[in-house]
């Protein structure tokens, strides 16, 4: 069973957002890293790039497949997780700890469109 953490927001494309004030940390869920298998590369945007809710901002590549990263929220990238450039497999170790990008949220109301932990658990239980 995939790990799902309380207090985060989840998208149907298996990204999560951890909100900290005006910022959101975006990564892929435990379910997603498990489905992908061994992650070998993470394609991330640059700092100061804009991301838009529902649009692609990068990709995660594994031994099995490549998967587009779809931003659950809109905002400006203020930080990328540089550790993933050298050690993309950190996502397999702990997907929630090893976020991919930090964005300054441009519209917190977008969070209302995402799933709670309970909703996401119900969603993945049907997959």
Coordinates of C-alpha atoms in Angstrom, one line a residue:
X1 CA 0.0 0.0 0.0
X2 CA 1.4 3.4 -1.0
X3 CA 2.1 5.9 1.7
X4 CA -0.1 9.0 1.8
X5 CA 0.7 11.9 4.1
X6 CA -1.9 14.0 5.9
X7 CA -1.9 17.8 5.4
X8 CA -0.7 17.7 1.7
X9 CA -2.7 18.3 -1.4
X10 CA -2.8 15.7 -4.2
X11 CA -3.5 15.7 -7.9
X12 CA -4.9 13.0 -10.1
X13 CA -1.6 12.9 -12.0
X14 CA 0.1 11.9 -8.7
X15 CA 1.8 15.1 -7.7
X16 CA 1.6 16.5 -4.2
X17 CA 1.9 20.0 -2.8
X18 CA 3.1 20.8 0.7
X19 CA 2.1 24.4 1.5
X20 CA 4.4 26.5 3.7
X21 CA 3.1 30.1 3.9
X22 CA 3.2 31.6 0.4
X23 CA 5.2 28.6 -1.0
X24 CA 4.4 25.2 -2.3
X25 CA 6.8 22.2 -2.4
X26 CA 5.8 20.0 -5.4
X27 CA 6.9 16.4 -5.9
X28 CA 5.5 13.1 -6.9
X29 CA 3.7 10.8 -4.6
X30 CA 4.8 7.5 -3.1
X31 CA 2.3 5.8 -5.3
X32 CA 3.9 7.4 -8.4
X33 CA 7.5 6.6 -7.5
X34 CA 6.4 3.0 -6.8
X35 CA 4.7 2.7 -10.2
X36 CA 7.7 4.2 -12.0
X37 CA 10.3 2.0 -10.4
X38 CA 13.9 3.1 -10.1
X39 CA 14.1 6.8 -11.0
X40 CA 17.2 7.6 -13.1
X41 CA 16.6 11.2 -14.1
X42 CA 14.5 14.2 -13.1
X43 CA 13.9 17.0 -15.7
X44 CA 13.2 20.2 -13.7
X45 CA 12.4 23.8 -14.7
X46 CA 14.8 26.7 -14.0
X47 CA 14.4 29.1 -11.1
X48 CA 12.2 32.0 -12.1
X49 CA 10.3 29.8 -14.6
X50 CA 6.5 30.1 -14.3
X51 CA 4.4 26.9 -13.8
X52 CA 0.7 26.7 -14.5
X53 CA -1.8 24.4 -12.8
X54 CA -2.6 21.5 -15.1
X55 CA 0.4 22.0 -17.4
X56 CA 3.7 20.1 -17.7
X57 CA 6.7 21.4 -15.9
X58 CA 9.2 18.6 -16.3
X59 CA 9.5 14.8 -16.3
X60 CA 10.7 11.9 -14.2
X61 CA 12.4 9.1 -16.0
X62 CA 12.8 5.6 -14.6
X63 CA 14.2 2.3 -15.9
X64 CA 10.7 1.4 -17.0
X65 CA 9.2 4.7 -18.3
X66 CA 9.2 8.4 -18.5
X67 CA 6.4 10.4 -17.0
X68 CA 5.5 14.1 -17.4
X69 CA 5.2 16.2 -14.3
X70 CA 2.0 18.2 -14.2
X71 CA 1.9 21.2 -11.9
X72 CA -0.9 21.0 -9.4
X73 CA -0.7 24.8 -8.8
X74 CA 0.4 28.0 -10.6
X75 CA 3.4 30.1 -9.5
X76 CA 7.0 31.0 -10.0
X77 CA 9.8 28.5 -9.3
X78 CA 11.9 29.8 -6.5
X79 CA 14.0 26.7 -5.9
X80 CA 14.7 23.3 -7.5
X81 CA 15.9 20.3 -5.5
X82 CA 19.5 20.2 -6.8
X83 CA 20.2 17.0 -4.9
X84 CA 18.0 15.2 -7.5
X85 CA 20.4 16.2 -10.3
X86 CA 23.1 13.9 -8.9
X87 CA 20.8 11.4 -7.0
X88 CA 17.4 11.1 -8.7
X89 CA 16.9 7.8 -6.8
X90 CA 16.2 9.9 -3.7
X91 CA 12.7 10.0 -4.9
X92 CA 12.5 6.2 -4.5
X93 CA 13.9 6.5 -1.0
X94 CA 11.3 9.0 0.2
X95 CA 9.1 10.7 -2.4
X96 CA 7.6 13.1 0.1
X97 CA 10.8 14.2 1.6
X98 CA 12.5 14.7 -1.8
X99 CA 10.3 17.4 -3.4
X100 CA 11.2 18.5 -6.9
X101 CA 10.4 22.2 -7.1
X102 CA 9.4 25.0 -4.6
X103 CA 7.1 27.6 -6.1
X104 CA 5.7 30.9 -4.9
X105 CA 2.0 30.3 -5.2
X106 CA 0.1 32.7 -7.4
X107 CA -3.4 31.6 -6.5
X108 CA -4.0 29.7 -3.3
X109 CA -7.6 29.1 -4.4
X110 CA -6.2 26.5 -6.8
X111 CA -5.5 24.2 -3.8
X112 CA -9.3 23.8 -3.4
X113 CA -9.3 21.8 -6.7
X114 CA -6.9 19.2 -5.3
X115 CA -7.5 16.1 -3.2
X116 CA -7.0 15.7 0.5
X117 CA -5.1 12.7 1.8
X118 CA -8.4 10.8 2.3
X119 CA -9.6 11.6 -1.2
X120 CA -6.3 10.6 -2.7
X121 CA -6.2 7.3 -0.8
X122 CA -9.7 6.5 -2.2
X123 CA -8.6 7.6 -5.7
X124 CA -5.5 5.2 -5.8
X125 CA -7.4 2.4 -4.2
X126 CA -9.5 2.2 -7.4
X127 CA -6.5 2.1 -9.8

